[in-house]
Coordinates of C-alpha atoms in Angstrom, one line a residue:
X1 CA 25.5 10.9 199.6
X2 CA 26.8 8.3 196.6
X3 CA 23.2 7.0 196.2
X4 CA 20.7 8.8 198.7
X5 CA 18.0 9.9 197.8
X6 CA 15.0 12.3 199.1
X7 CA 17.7 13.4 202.0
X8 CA 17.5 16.4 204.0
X9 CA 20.6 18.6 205.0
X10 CA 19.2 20.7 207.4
X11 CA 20.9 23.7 209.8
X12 CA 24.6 21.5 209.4
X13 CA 27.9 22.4 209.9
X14 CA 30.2 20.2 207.8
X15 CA 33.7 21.5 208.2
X16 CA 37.5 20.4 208.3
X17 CA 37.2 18.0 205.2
X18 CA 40.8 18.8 203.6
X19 CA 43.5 16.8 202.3
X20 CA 47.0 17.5 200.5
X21 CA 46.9 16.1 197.1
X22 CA 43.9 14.5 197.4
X23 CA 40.1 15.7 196.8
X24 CA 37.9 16.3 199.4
X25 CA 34.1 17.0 199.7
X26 CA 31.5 18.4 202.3
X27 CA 28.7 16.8 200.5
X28 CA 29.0 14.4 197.1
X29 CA 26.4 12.7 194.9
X30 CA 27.0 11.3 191.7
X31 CA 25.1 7.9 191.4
X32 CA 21.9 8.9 193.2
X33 CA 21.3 12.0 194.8
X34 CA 17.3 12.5 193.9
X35 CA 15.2 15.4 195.5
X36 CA 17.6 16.4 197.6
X37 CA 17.4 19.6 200.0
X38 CA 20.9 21.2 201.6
X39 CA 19.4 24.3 203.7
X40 CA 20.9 27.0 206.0
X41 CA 24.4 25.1 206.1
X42 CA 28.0 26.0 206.7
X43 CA 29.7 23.7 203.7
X44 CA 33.7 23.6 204.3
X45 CA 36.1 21.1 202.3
X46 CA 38.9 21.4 200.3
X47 CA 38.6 20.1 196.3
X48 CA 34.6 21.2 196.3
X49 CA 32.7 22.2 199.1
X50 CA 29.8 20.2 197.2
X51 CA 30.1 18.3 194.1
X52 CA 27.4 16.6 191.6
X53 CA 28.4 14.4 189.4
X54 CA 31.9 13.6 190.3
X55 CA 31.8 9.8 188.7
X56 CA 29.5 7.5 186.8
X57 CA 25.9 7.3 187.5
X58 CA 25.1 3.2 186.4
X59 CA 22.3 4.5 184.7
X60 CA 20.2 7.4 183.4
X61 CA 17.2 7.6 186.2
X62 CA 20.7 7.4 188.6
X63 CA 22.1 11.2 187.7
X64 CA 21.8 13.4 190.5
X65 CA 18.5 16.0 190.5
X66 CA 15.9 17.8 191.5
X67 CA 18.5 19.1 194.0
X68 CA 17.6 22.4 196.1
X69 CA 20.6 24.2 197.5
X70 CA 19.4 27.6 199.1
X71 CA 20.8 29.5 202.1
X72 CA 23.9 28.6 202.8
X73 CA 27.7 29.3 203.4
X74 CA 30.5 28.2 201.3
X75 CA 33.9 28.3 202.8
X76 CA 37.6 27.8 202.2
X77 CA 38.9 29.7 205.3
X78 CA 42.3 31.6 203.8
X79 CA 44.1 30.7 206.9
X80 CA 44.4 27.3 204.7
X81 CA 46.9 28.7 203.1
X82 CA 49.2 28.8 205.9
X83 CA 49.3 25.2 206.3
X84 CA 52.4 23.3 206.3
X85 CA 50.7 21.0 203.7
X86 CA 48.0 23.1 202.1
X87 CA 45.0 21.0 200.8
X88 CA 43.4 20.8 197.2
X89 CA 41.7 23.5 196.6
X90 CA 39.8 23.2 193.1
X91 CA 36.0 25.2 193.4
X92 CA 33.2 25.7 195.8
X93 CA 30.5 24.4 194.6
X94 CA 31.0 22.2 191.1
X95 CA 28.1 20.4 189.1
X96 CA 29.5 18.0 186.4
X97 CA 26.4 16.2 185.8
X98 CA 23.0 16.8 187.4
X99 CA 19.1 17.7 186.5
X100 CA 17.5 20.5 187.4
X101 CA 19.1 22.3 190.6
X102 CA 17.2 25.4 192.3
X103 CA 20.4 27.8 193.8
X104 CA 18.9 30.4 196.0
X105 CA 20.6 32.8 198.7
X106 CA 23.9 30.9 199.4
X107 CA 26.9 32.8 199.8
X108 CA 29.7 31.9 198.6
X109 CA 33.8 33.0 200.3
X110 CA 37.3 31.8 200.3
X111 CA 38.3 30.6 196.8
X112 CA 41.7 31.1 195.5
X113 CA 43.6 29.5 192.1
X114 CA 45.6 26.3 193.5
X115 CA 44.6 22.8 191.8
X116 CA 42.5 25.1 189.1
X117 CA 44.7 27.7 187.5
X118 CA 41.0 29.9 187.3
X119 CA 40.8 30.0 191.1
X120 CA 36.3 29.8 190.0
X121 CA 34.0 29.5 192.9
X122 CA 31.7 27.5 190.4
X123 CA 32.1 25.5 187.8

C-alpha cells in the first residue's frame, strides 16, 4: 500500500508475515496512503502489524491520511515465541507520520518486549 490511495481493506485476513531480523508488515503506507479504510480484519506480522509512515513521503500532499482503522484484530500469536528463529517483534500498530486517523473498536493482543525494550502495542 506504498502509494494507494482511496483503498478498501475489507473482512481480510492478512497473516503469517514474519521474519527473523528483518521487519515485516501486514499493511504499510508511507508515500501515499489517502482515505483509506482497513475494516473488520485479522492484521498478523511481525515488526508492526500496520505501519504509517515507515519512510519518506516525496512530498507533502504524499503523507499518509484520512486513514479509518475501526474493528479489527491485532495479533502476534505467543506461540511465536517458540520458534527456532523468532521474528521481529517491534509494535502492533505504529504511526510515524500520518494526518488525521479515526481508531475505533480494534482490539489489540499478543505484544511482548523483543526488538523494542518497551514491548508497546502502539507507538
Amino acid at each position: 500500500m506504498a502509494s494507494a490511495n482511496r483503498s478498501p481493506v475489507l473482512n481480510c485476513y492478512v497473516g503469517g508475515y514474519h521474519e527473523a531480523g528483518r521487519d515485516s508488515q501486514a499493511i504499510a503506507a508511507w508515500n501515499g496512503g489517502r482515505n483509506l479504510t482497513i475494516d473488520n480484519c485479522y492484521l498478523e506480522a511481525g515488526a508492526e502489524n500496520v505501519l504509517f509512515g515507515g519512510g519518506a513521503a516525496t512530498t507533502p500532499d504524499m503523507i499518509p491520511q484520512d486513514v479509518r482503522i475501526t474493528r479489527n484484530l491485532f495479533c502476534k500469536p505467543l506461540h511465536w515465541k517458540a520458534l527456532e528463529h523468532e521474528p521481529s517483534i517491534k509494535c502492533l500498530l505504529e504511526i510515524k507520520n500520518m494526518l488525521r486517523c479515526h481508531l475505533e473498536g480494534n482490539v489489540f493482543d499478543g505484544c511482548w518486549a523483543r526488538d523494542w525494550p518497551s514491548g508497546v502495542a502502539v507507538g
